[in-house]
Short mmCIF file of C-alpha atoms in Angstrom, two decimals:
data_model
loop_
_atom_site.label_atom_id
_atom_site.label_comp_id
_atom_site.label_asym_id
_atom_site.label_seq_id
_atom_site.Cartn_x
_atom_site.Cartn_y
_atom_site.Cartn_z
CA MET A 1121 255.88 193.90 319.49
CA ALA A 1122 255.96 190.73 321.54
CA GLU A 1123 256.55 190.93 325.27
CA THR A 1124 259.80 189.54 326.60
CA SER A 1125 259.12 189.96 330.30
CA ASP A 1126 260.62 187.42 332.68
CA THR A 1127 257.59 187.64 334.99
CA GLU A 1128 255.29 185.37 333.03
CA ASP A 1129 252.07 183.87 334.35
CA ALA A 1130 251.96 180.21 335.30
CA LEU A 1131 250.76 177.65 332.79
CA THR A 1132 247.34 176.23 333.57
CA LEU A 1133 245.82 173.25 331.82
CA ASP A 1134 242.35 173.40 330.32
CA ASP A 1135 240.17 170.63 328.88
CA GLU A 1136 241.67 171.14 325.43
CA ASP A 1137 245.19 170.51 326.75
CA GLN A 1138 244.10 167.34 328.53
CA SER A 1139 242.45 166.06 325.36
CA PHE A 1140 245.74 166.35 323.47
CA LEU A 1141 247.39 164.10 326.04
CA LEU A 1142 244.58 161.56 325.79
CA GLU A 1143 244.85 161.47 322.00
CA ASP A 1144 248.57 160.77 322.16
CA MET A 1145 248.11 157.98 324.70
CA GLN A 1146 245.47 156.40 322.48
CA ALA A 1147 247.89 156.70 319.56
CA GLY A 1148 250.55 154.83 321.50
CA VAL A 1149 252.75 157.76 322.56
CA SER A 1150 253.57 156.37 325.98
CA GLU A 1151 256.02 159.12 326.89
CA ALA A 1152 253.53 161.99 326.46
CA ILE A 1153 253.37 164.28 329.48
CA ILE A 1154 252.04 167.69 330.35
CA GLU A 1155 254.60 169.62 332.34
CA PRO A 1156 253.27 171.59 335.31
CA PRO A 1157 254.73 175.03 336.00
CA GLY A 1158 258.21 174.95 337.48
CA SER A 1159 259.05 171.40 336.31
CA LEU A 1160 260.37 172.26 332.87
CA GLY A 1161 263.97 172.01 334.05
CA SER A 1162 266.18 173.71 331.47
CA THR A 1163 263.14 174.34 329.29
CA GLN A 1164 262.01 177.93 329.26
CA ASN A 1165 258.45 178.49 330.43
CA PRO A 1166 256.32 178.96 327.29
CA GLY A 1167 254.50 181.61 329.29
CA LEU A 1168 250.98 180.98 328.00
CA SER A 1169 248.15 180.21 330.38
CA SER A 1170 245.07 178.66 328.81
CA ASP A 1171 242.07 180.74 329.82
CA SER A 1172 239.08 178.65 328.74
CA SER A 1173 236.62 181.09 330.27
CA SER A 1174 237.60 183.77 327.77
CA THR A 1175 237.71 182.66 324.14
CA ILE A 1176 238.07 184.53 320.88
CA PRO A 1177 234.81 184.87 318.93
CA PHE A 1178 234.49 183.60 315.37
CA TYR A 1179 235.75 186.22 312.92
CA SER A 1180 233.35 187.71 310.38
CA SER A 1181 234.33 188.51 306.80
CA GLY A 1182 234.01 192.24 307.43
CA ASP A 1183 236.61 192.38 310.20
CA PRO A 1184 239.52 194.75 309.57
CA ILE A 1185 243.08 193.50 309.22
CA PRO A 1186 244.39 193.13 312.78
CA GLU A 1187 247.43 194.69 314.34
CA PHE A 1188 249.35 191.72 315.67
CA LYS A 1189 250.21 192.40 319.32
CA TRP A 1190 251.85 189.27 320.64
CA LYS A 1191 251.59 188.49 324.35
CA ASN A 1192 253.48 185.98 326.42
CA ASN A 1193 251.21 185.66 329.41
CA ILE A 1194 247.99 184.10 328.12
CA TYR A 1195 246.63 181.74 325.49
CA ARG A 1196 242.99 182.21 324.52
CA PRO A 1197 241.75 179.71 321.91
CA TYR A 1198 239.41 180.46 319.05
CA ILE A 1199 235.87 179.17 319.02
CA PHE A 1200 235.63 177.01 315.89
CA SER A 1201 232.14 176.07 314.76
CA ASP A 1202 231.09 172.41 314.67
CA THR A 1203 229.46 171.01 311.52
CA ASP A 1204 227.42 167.93 310.58
CA TYR A 1205 229.65 167.30 307.56
CA GLU A 1206 230.48 163.62 306.91
CA PHE A 1207 234.26 163.73 306.60
CA GLY A 1208 235.75 161.17 304.21
CA LYS A 1209 232.43 159.79 302.98
CA VAL A 1210 232.78 157.87 299.70
CA ASN A 1211 230.19 159.02 297.18
CA ILE A 1212 229.72 155.81 295.20
CA SER A 1213 226.17 154.91 294.25
CA GLN A 1214 224.61 152.52 296.74
CA GLU A 1215 222.70 150.97 293.84
CA ILE A 1216 225.84 149.23 292.57
CA GLN A 1217 225.71 145.91 294.40
CA SER A 1218 228.95 144.33 293.16
CA LEU A 1219 231.64 146.97 292.83
CA LYS A 1220 234.50 145.99 290.55
CA PRO A 1221 237.80 147.88 290.39
CA ILE A 1222 236.96 149.23 286.93
CA ASP A 1223 233.62 150.55 288.26
CA ILE A 1224 235.41 152.39 291.06
CA PHE A 1225 238.07 153.77 288.73
CA GLU A 1226 235.50 155.06 286.25
CA THR A 1227 233.42 156.63 289.02
CA VAL A 1228 236.34 158.36 290.74
CA THR A 1229 237.87 159.65 287.49
CA ASN A 1230 234.84 160.09 285.20
CA ILE A 1231 237.27 158.90 282.54
CA LYS A 1232 234.56 158.09 279.98
CA LEU A 1233 233.26 161.64 280.14
CA LEU A 1234 236.79 163.00 279.74
CA ILE A 1235 237.41 160.83 276.68
CA GLU A 1236 234.07 161.45 274.97
CA GLU A 1237 233.70 165.18 275.60
CA LEU A 1238 237.30 166.39 275.55
CA ILE A 1239 240.00 164.01 274.35
CA ILE A 1240 238.30 162.69 271.21
CA PRO A 1241 236.84 165.96 269.83
CA GLU A 1242 239.97 168.00 270.60
CA SER A 1243 242.33 165.35 269.23
CA LEU A 1244 240.35 165.19 265.99
CA ARG A 1245 240.33 168.99 265.79
CA TYR A 1246 244.08 169.14 266.44
CA ALA A 1247 244.80 166.61 263.68
CA HIS A 1248 242.56 168.52 261.25
CA GLN A 1249 244.30 171.82 262.09
CA ASN A 1250 247.62 170.14 261.28
CA GLY A 1251 246.34 168.74 257.99
CA SER A 1252 246.33 165.13 259.20
CA VAL A 1253 243.69 162.47 258.65
CA PHE A 1254 242.97 160.96 262.05
CA THR A 1255 239.94 159.18 263.50
CA THR A 1256 239.39 157.36 266.76
CA ASP A 1257 236.66 156.34 269.20
CA ILE A 1258 236.13 155.82 272.91
CA GLN A 1259 237.07 152.12 272.83
CA GLU A 1260 240.42 152.86 271.20
CA ILE A 1261 241.34 155.77 273.49
CA THR A 1262 240.31 153.73 276.54
CA ALA A 1263 242.50 150.85 275.38
CA PHE A 1264 245.34 153.31 274.69
CA ILE A 1265 245.19 154.59 278.28
CA GLY A 1266 245.02 151.00 279.56
CA MET A 1267 248.15 150.17 277.57
CA ASN A 1268 249.97 153.07 279.20
CA TYR A 1269 248.97 151.77 282.63
CA VAL A 1270 250.39 148.35 281.75
CA MET A 1271 253.64 149.99 280.65
CA GLY A 1272 253.81 151.66 284.05
CA TYR A 1273 254.15 148.39 285.96
CA HIS A 1274 255.67 146.26 283.17
CA VAL A 1275 258.73 148.43 282.57
CA LEU A 1276 260.93 148.07 279.47
CA PRO A 1277 263.76 150.32 278.24
CA THR A 1278 261.76 152.13 275.54
CA ILE A 1279 258.24 152.36 274.19
CA ARG A 1280 259.31 150.47 271.07
CA SER A 1281 260.54 147.58 273.23
CA TYR A 1282 256.95 146.45 273.81
CA TRP A 1283 256.62 145.64 270.09
CA SER A 1284 260.02 143.98 269.83
CA THR A 1285 260.18 140.50 268.31
CA GLU A 1286 263.10 139.60 270.55
CA PRO A 1287 262.10 136.70 272.85
CA ASP A 1288 263.34 138.50 275.97
CA MET A 1289 261.84 141.88 275.19
CA GLY A 1290 258.46 142.08 273.45
CA VAL A 1291 255.09 142.01 275.21
CA PRO A 1292 252.52 140.26 272.99
CA TYR A 1293 249.67 141.42 275.24
CA ILE A 1294 250.49 145.01 274.29
CA ALA A 1295 251.39 144.32 270.67
CA ARG A 1296 248.10 142.54 269.92
CA VAL A 1297 246.05 145.63 270.80
CA MET A 1298 247.46 147.87 268.07
CA PRO A 1299 250.64 148.30 266.02
CA LEU A 1300 253.39 150.56 267.30
CA SER A 1301 252.69 152.99 264.46
CA ARG A 1302 249.07 153.39 265.59
CA PHE A 1303 250.09 153.82 269.24
CA GLU A 1304 252.49 156.59 268.24
CA GLU A 1305 249.88 158.18 265.97
CA ILE A 1306 247.37 158.39 268.83
CA ARG A 1307 249.94 159.87 271.16
CA ARG A 1308 251.07 162.34 268.51
CA ASN A 1309 247.52 163.63 268.03
CA LEU A 1310 246.40 163.50 271.66
CA HIS A 1311 245.13 166.97 272.52
CA PHE A 1312 242.91 168.68 275.09
CA CYS A 1313 242.08 172.15 273.76
CA ASP A 1314 241.36 174.22 270.66
CA ASN A 1315 244.61 175.94 269.76
CA ALA A 1316 242.74 178.44 267.61
CA SER A 1317 240.84 179.73 270.65
CA GLN A 1318 243.87 180.22 272.90
CA PRO A 1319 244.00 183.83 274.18
CA SER A 1320 247.04 185.85 273.15
CA PRO A 1321 249.79 186.58 275.71
CA THR A 1322 248.62 190.19 275.88
CA SER A 1323 245.06 189.19 276.82
CA SER A 1324 243.86 189.26 280.43
CA LEU A 1325 242.51 185.73 279.79
CA PHE A 1326 245.91 184.36 278.80
CA ASP A 1327 246.72 181.10 280.61
CA ARG A 1328 250.09 179.39 280.30
CA ALA A 1329 248.40 176.13 281.29
CA TYR A 1330 245.71 176.52 278.60
CA LYS A 1331 246.60 173.27 276.84
CA ILE A 1332 246.04 171.19 279.98
CA ARG A 1333 243.60 173.41 281.90
CA LEU A 1334 240.42 171.53 280.94
CA VAL A 1335 241.96 168.22 281.99
CA MET A 1336 242.96 169.70 285.34
CA ASN A 1337 239.46 171.14 285.82
CA HIS A 1338 237.97 167.72 285.06
CA PHE A 1339 240.10 165.82 287.58
CA ASN A 1340 239.74 168.49 290.26
CA SER A 1341 235.97 168.18 289.98
CA SER A 1342 235.98 164.37 289.81
CA PHE A 1343 238.33 163.86 292.77
CA GLN A 1344 236.28 166.15 295.02
CA SER A 1345 232.98 164.58 293.94
CA ALA A 1346 234.13 161.00 294.55
CA MET A 1347 234.88 161.49 298.24
CA ASN A 1348 234.00 164.09 300.85
CA ASN A 1349 236.83 166.12 302.28
CA THR A 1350 238.64 164.49 305.17
CA LYS A 1351 239.20 166.07 308.57
CA THR A 1352 243.00 166.39 308.33
CA GLN A 1353 244.76 167.49 305.15
CA ALA A 1354 248.13 168.80 303.99
CA ILE A 1355 249.12 171.36 301.37
CA ASP A 1356 252.49 171.02 299.67
CA GLU A 1357 254.33 171.07 296.35
CA HIS A 1358 254.35 168.17 293.89
CA MET A 1359 256.93 168.03 291.10
CA VAL A 1360 256.27 166.56 287.64
CA LYS A 1361 259.53 165.57 285.97
CA PHE A 1362 260.22 167.39 282.70
CA LYS A 1363 263.62 168.13 281.17
CA GLY A 1364 262.44 169.92 278.03
CA HIS A 1365 262.20 173.65 277.44
CA ASN A 1366 259.15 175.40 278.86
CA ILE A 1367 258.66 178.71 280.63
CA MET A 1368 256.73 176.98 283.44
CA ARG A 1369 259.54 174.55 284.25
CA GLN A 1370 260.96 175.03 287.75
CA TYR A 1371 264.17 174.07 289.49
CA MET A 1372 263.73 172.77 293.05
CA GLN A 1373 267.10 172.01 294.59
CA ASN A 1374 265.80 170.15 297.65
CA LYS A 1375 263.25 167.97 295.87
CA PRO A 1376 263.88 164.41 294.56
CA ILE A 1377 262.64 165.68 291.19
CA LYS A 1378 264.69 168.83 290.72
CA ARG A 1379 263.51 169.97 287.28
CA GLY A 1380 259.96 169.96 286.07
CA PHE A 1381 256.53 171.43 286.65
CA LYS A 1382 255.39 172.41 290.11
CA MET A 1383 251.88 171.65 291.28
CA TRP A 1384 250.25 172.96 294.44
CA CYS A 1385 248.36 170.07 296.01
CA ARG A 1386 245.87 169.52 298.83
CA ALA A 1387 245.79 165.89 299.95
CA ASP A 1388 244.50 163.78 302.83
CA SER A 1389 247.15 163.47 305.53
CA SER A 1390 246.70 159.76 306.23
CA THR A 1391 246.09 158.26 302.75
CA GLY A 1392 247.52 160.75 300.26
CA TYR A 1393 244.19 161.07 298.43
CA LEU A 1394 244.48 164.17 296.25
CA PHE A 1395 241.48 166.46 296.52
CA GLN A 1396 242.64 169.54 294.66
CA PHE A 1397 245.66 170.80 292.74
CA ASP A 1398 246.81 173.62 290.51
CA LEU A 1399 249.78 174.08 288.21
CA TYR A 1400 252.21 176.85 289.06
CA THR A 1401 252.39 179.07 285.97
CA GLY A 1402 254.12 182.09 287.49
CA LYS A 1403 253.55 184.48 290.34
CA LYS A 1404 250.15 186.15 290.40
CA ASN A 1405 249.32 189.53 291.86
CA ALA A 1406 247.34 188.54 294.96
CA GLY A 1407 247.42 191.99 296.55
CA PRO A 1408 249.94 193.85 298.71
CA GLU A 1409 248.89 192.20 301.98
CA ILE A 1410 249.28 188.59 300.84
CA GLY A 1411 252.16 186.57 299.42
CA LEU A 1412 252.34 183.72 296.91
CA GLY A 1413 252.30 180.94 299.50
CA GLU A 1414 249.38 182.47 301.36
CA SER A 1415 247.36 182.91 298.17
CA VAL A 1416 247.97 179.27 297.22
CA VAL A 1417 246.57 178.04 300.55
CA LEU A 1418 243.54 180.35 300.35
CA ASP A 1419 242.81 179.18 296.79
CA LEU A 1420 243.14 175.49 297.64
CA THR A 1421 240.94 175.76 300.74
CA GLN A 1422 237.99 177.59 299.19
CA ALA A 1423 236.04 174.32 299.07
CA LEU A 1424 236.70 173.77 302.79
CA VAL A 1425 235.42 177.08 304.15
CA GLY A 1426 233.27 176.53 307.23
CA LEU A 1427 234.02 172.81 307.59
CA GLY A 1428 236.49 173.04 310.47
CA CYS A 1429 239.17 170.93 308.76
CA GLU A 1430 242.75 170.83 310.00
CA ILE A 1431 245.22 172.03 307.35
CA TYR A 1432 248.99 171.53 307.64
CA PHE A 1433 251.65 173.21 305.49
CA ASP A 1434 255.33 174.15 305.63
CA ASN A 1435 257.13 177.46 306.01
CA PHE A 1436 256.83 178.39 302.33
CA PHE A 1437 253.12 179.06 302.87
CA ASN A 1438 252.72 180.02 306.52
CA SER A 1439 252.32 183.49 308.06
CA PRO A 1440 250.34 185.13 310.88
CA MET A 1441 248.00 186.77 308.37
CA LEU A 1442 247.24 183.41 306.75
CA GLN A 1443 246.45 181.89 310.15
CA TYR A 1444 244.14 184.82 310.84
CA LYS A 1445 242.31 184.50 307.51
CA LEU A 1446 241.88 180.74 307.84
CA ALA A 1447 240.46 181.14 311.33
CA LYS A 1448 237.90 183.56 309.90
CA GLN A 1449 236.87 180.77 307.53
CA ASN A 1450 236.52 178.22 310.34
CA LEU A 1451 239.63 176.36 309.20
CA LYS A 1452 242.23 175.11 311.65
CA ALA A 1453 245.83 175.45 310.51
CA CYS A 1454 249.34 174.56 311.63
CA GLY A 1455 252.75 174.82 310.03
CA THR A 1456 256.37 175.76 310.30
CA VAL A 1457 257.12 179.41 309.61
CA ARG A 1458 260.03 181.54 308.45
CA THR A 1459 261.25 183.99 311.06
CA GLN A 1460 261.24 186.97 308.67
CA ARG A 1461 257.51 186.77 307.89
CA LYS A 1462 255.56 189.98 308.26
CA ASN A 1463 253.65 190.29 311.57
CA ASN A 1464 255.80 187.67 313.31
CA PRO A 1465 256.59 188.43 316.97
CA LYS A 1466 259.70 190.51 317.56
CA ASN A 1467 262.49 190.06 320.10
CA LEU A 1468 262.52 186.27 319.97
CA PRO A 1469 265.21 184.69 322.16
CA LEU A 1470 268.41 184.09 320.22
CA ASP A 1471 269.40 180.54 319.36
CA LYS A 1472 272.52 180.82 321.50
CA GLU A 1473 270.35 181.77 324.48
CA MET A 1474 268.35 178.53 324.24
CA LYS A 1475 269.40 175.03 325.20
CA ARG A 1476 268.31 171.88 323.46
CA GLY A 1477 264.70 171.20 324.47
CA ASP A 1478 263.94 174.82 325.40
CA ILE A 1479 260.56 176.20 324.33
CA TYR A 1480 259.47 179.79 323.82
CA ALA A 1481 255.85 180.62 323.00
CA THR A 1482 253.72 183.71 322.51
CA SER A 1483 250.21 184.26 321.19
CA PHE A 1484 247.82 186.74 319.65
CA GLU A 1485 244.06 186.11 319.80
CA GLY A 1486 244.30 182.34 319.49
CA ILE A 1487 247.29 182.28 317.12
CA SER A 1488 250.33 180.70 318.76
CA PHE A 1489 253.96 181.21 317.75
CA ILE A 1490 256.32 178.55 319.13
CA LYS A 1491 260.10 178.39 318.99
CA TRP A 1492 261.62 175.07 320.01
CA MET A 1493 265.33 174.30 320.11
CA ASP A 1494 266.24 170.88 318.73
CA ASN A 1495 269.49 170.41 316.80
CA LYS A 1496 268.52 173.78 315.41
CA ALA A 1497 265.62 176.14 316.07
CA VAL A 1498 262.14 175.09 314.90
CA HIS A 1499 259.45 177.77 314.49
CA LEU A 1500 255.73 177.00 314.18
CA LEU A 1501 252.49 178.95 313.84
CA THR A 1502 249.01 177.58 314.54
CA ASN A 1503 245.54 178.98 315.08
CA PHE A 1504 244.10 176.02 317.00
CA LEU A 1505 246.76 174.07 318.89
CA SER A 1506 247.82 175.05 322.38
CA PRO A 1507 251.59 175.34 322.94
CA VAL A 1508 251.26 173.91 326.45
CA PRO A 1509 251.24 170.07 326.03
CA THR A 1510 254.73 168.58 325.71
CA LEU A 1511 256.28 165.20 324.97
CA LYS A 1512 259.58 163.60 325.85
CA VAL A 1513 261.64 162.70 322.76
CA LYS A 1514 265.02 161.01 322.48
CA ARG A 1515 267.90 162.54 320.53
CA LYS A 1516 271.42 161.28 319.88
CA GLN A 1517 274.29 163.08 321.55
CA ALA A 1518 277.39 164.00 319.61
CA GLY A 1519 280.29 161.72 320.50
CA SER A 1520 278.17 159.43 322.67
CA ALA A 1521 276.14 156.26 322.22
CA GLN A 1522 273.68 157.47 324.84
CA CYS A 1523 270.43 159.16 323.85
CA LEU A 1524 269.40 162.45 325.36
CA GLU A 1525 265.78 162.89 326.47
CA ILE A 1526 264.48 166.39 325.77
CA THR A 1527 261.14 168.18 325.96
CA CYS A 1528 259.23 168.69 322.72
CA PRO A 1529 255.98 170.63 322.15
CA ASP A 1530 253.09 168.36 321.21
CA ILE A 1531 252.44 170.64 318.25
CA VAL A 1532 255.67 169.37 316.65
CA HIS A 1533 254.44 165.79 316.95
CA LYS A 1534 251.09 166.68 315.37
CA TYR A 1535 252.75 168.62 312.56
CA ASN A 1536 255.11 165.75 311.69
CA LYS A 1537 252.23 163.27 311.81
CA ASN A 1538 249.91 165.21 309.50
CA MET A 1539 252.15 167.17 307.14
CA GLY A 1540 253.07 164.30 304.79
CA GLY A 1541 249.87 163.87 302.75
CA VAL A 1542 251.30 165.14 299.46
CA ASP A 1543 254.60 163.31 300.01
CA LEU A 1544 252.61 160.12 300.60
CA MET A 1545 250.80 160.69 297.31
CA ASP A 1546 254.18 161.07 295.59
CA GLN A 1547 255.49 157.85 297.12
CA LYS A 1548 252.48 155.88 295.92
CA LYS A 1549 252.51 157.45 292.47
CA VAL A 1550 256.16 156.92 291.65
CA THR A 1551 256.06 153.12 292.01
CA TYR A 1552 254.29 152.39 288.71
CA GLU A 1553 254.58 155.67 286.83
CA VAL A 1554 253.05 155.96 283.38
CA ASP A 1555 255.35 157.14 280.59
CA ARG A 1556 258.71 157.54 282.27
CA LYS A 1557 260.63 156.51 279.16
CA SER A 1558 259.94 158.88 276.28
CA LYS A 1559 260.31 162.49 275.24
CA ILE A 1560 256.85 163.97 274.83
CA LYS A 1561 255.09 167.32 274.73
CA TYR A 1562 254.87 169.06 278.09
CA TYR A 1563 251.09 168.82 278.38
CA LEU A 1564 251.21 165.08 277.77
CA ARG A 1565 253.72 164.73 280.60
CA LEU A 1566 251.23 166.49 282.87
CA PHE A 1567 248.35 164.39 281.53
CA PHE A 1568 250.10 161.09 282.26
CA ASP A 1569 251.07 162.33 285.72
CA LEU A 1570 247.39 163.01 286.42
CA LEU A 1571 246.50 159.53 285.16
CA ASP A 1572 248.86 158.09 287.79
CA ILE A 1573 247.26 160.21 290.51
CA ALA A 1574 243.79 159.22 289.29
CA MET A 1575 244.68 155.54 289.62
CA ASN A 1576 246.03 156.08 293.14
CA ASN A 1577 242.95 158.03 294.19
CA SER A 1578 240.64 155.31 292.92
CA TYR A 1579 242.64 152.66 294.79
CA ILE A 1580 242.26 154.63 298.03
CA VAL A 1581 238.50 154.70 297.47
CA TYR A 1582 238.62 150.96 296.75
CA GLU A 1583 240.39 150.36 300.07
CA LYS A 1584 237.76 152.38 301.93
CA LEU A 1585 234.90 150.48 300.30
CA HIS A 1586 236.57 147.16 301.03
CA ALA A 1587 236.94 148.15 304.70
CA GLN A 1588 233.20 148.93 304.72
CA HIS A 1589 232.49 145.39 303.41
CA ARG A 1590 230.98 146.75 300.21
CA ILE A 1591 233.44 144.72 298.14
CA GLU A 1592 233.74 140.95 298.35
CA GLY A 1593 236.95 138.94 298.25
CA HIS A 1594 240.46 139.68 299.51
CA LEU A 1595 241.92 143.16 299.40
CA LEU A 1596 243.90 143.66 296.20
CA SER A 1597 247.33 145.21 296.44
CA SER A 1598 247.99 148.45 294.62
CA LEU A 1599 249.68 146.53 291.79
CA GLU A 1600 246.89 143.94 291.53
CA TYR A 1601 244.28 146.69 291.45
CA ARG A 1602 246.16 148.53 288.71
CA GLN A 1603 246.48 145.33 286.69
CA VAL A 1604 242.76 144.56 286.94
CA VAL A 1605 241.79 148.10 285.89
CA ALA A 1606 244.29 148.22 283.01
CA ARG A 1607 243.15 144.86 281.63
CA ALA A 1608 239.51 145.94 281.88
CA MET A 1609 240.25 149.14 279.96
CA ILE A 1610 241.93 147.21 277.18
CA GLY A 1611 239.35 144.43 277.18
CA ASN A 1612 239.17 142.58 273.87
CA PHE A 1613 239.97 145.66 271.83
CA SER A 1614 242.29 145.10 268.88
CA ILE A 1615 242.71 146.82 265.53
CA ARG A 1616 245.19 144.26 264.24
CA LYS A 1617 244.17 142.95 260.83
CA HIS A 1618 246.34 139.89 261.22
CA ALA A 1619 247.24 137.78 264.20
CA LEU A 1620 250.65 138.19 265.75
CA PRO A 1621 253.24 135.61 264.72
CA SER A 1622 253.41 132.59 266.98
CA THR A 1623 256.38 131.88 269.18
CA SER A 1624 257.67 129.21 266.79
CA MET A 1625 257.51 131.63 263.85
CA THR A 1626 259.40 134.20 265.90
CA LYS A 1627 262.10 131.65 266.74
CA LYS A 1628 262.55 130.78 263.04
CA ARG A 1629 262.85 134.48 262.19
CA ILE A 1630 265.54 134.92 264.85
CA GLN A 1631 267.41 131.84 263.61
CA ASN A 1632 267.38 133.22 260.07
CA ILE A 1633 268.81 136.53 261.31
CA VAL A 1634 271.56 134.74 263.21
#
């Protein structure tokens, strides 16, 4: 049980606290201050003194589950191990002298390997199992994907509109590649698994995501191989719009996309580069001491163990036990937290007992719990940030044009700055989405969503390489980059036996109809 004594020790500032202030000044936060004891005004004393001479040792995997005894009078930080890991290094072959967008896209996505070893053989198998005669090759499937990318930024009402002969509707660039009937035939037979080998629902190997699992495995591997993990990342939910019937479909009331598939994602906080993801297929039994949100974070951070990365997530995932486990793995973590979580401190001050700008903090072996009163109470848990540094922030007052200046923990600023990696990925992806117009099978909806993410990831790598002067010329915009890649994928491919009618022929046909 947490202490609630009024006789709390004074707050002292260690080197770590001072470094937070320096970082904020360098970032342009001119109003950042560290409040000395007794100058907090109406703000309650967080009650944690930073004792840098006594730090918590690095946890070993054999340590027992702790009994969380929260204390208000001292903050003792963990010792996190330093590594020589090159955060954010792009792993593109140095032998490639002139990197083109298509080279970067193919390297980041390994799309040729996906087409040759999965899409083509499984699509042919699927057609054969359904009694259909269907053949294809890598050039055609590559062009098919390129066409879908074009349709993402050249938006028309329906898929069929691209083959329209109306002068204000059709897109000859698309129509010359293949007839509409062939495009629909490829999409109808597109498949990524052997249906005959799918485990039964009663099997321990049963996987609701079986039909898309190999594609997800491919992109997870490719995204993590293309670029080293970055120092600061966020874990959050990503929704894939789907209105059809499927047992995995979720309803998320507070999300822009309310109905669809939910993916757990780990992305870079500053660019939105997606490193790892998994499809939510239903709650798994992760053990009595760990919840769904905690298990998601532990699964998505397995590749980060020992690196010392900073991971940010919201209150769906966070808990004291998760902070403890991540610290054991040399991973720094911060996030909002729900007050009813197991092992949270007890006897927190009531909201009505706190004024706007008041701060309450308590800690247990390097894990800090902070309650801050803004318009409403904000609760955070972290295993590496001190609750001591504070900022001055401005808030509007009800019924007044004047702004009120209140004290805010620096941890809130850092959380808001670094939590939006997955949301940033969503913002970039939605601009030129592939296949937003048609009703398709659920696994194709997921496949096209991953194609969008793959394009965004490759563009982020392109930006990094351009900044390193490894790419000549001006920096392409996201749209220009997508156009160049899509056109390169289509190339000169065409299966049309006859040339498309000229514009004059089309005009005569329209005149005859009229």
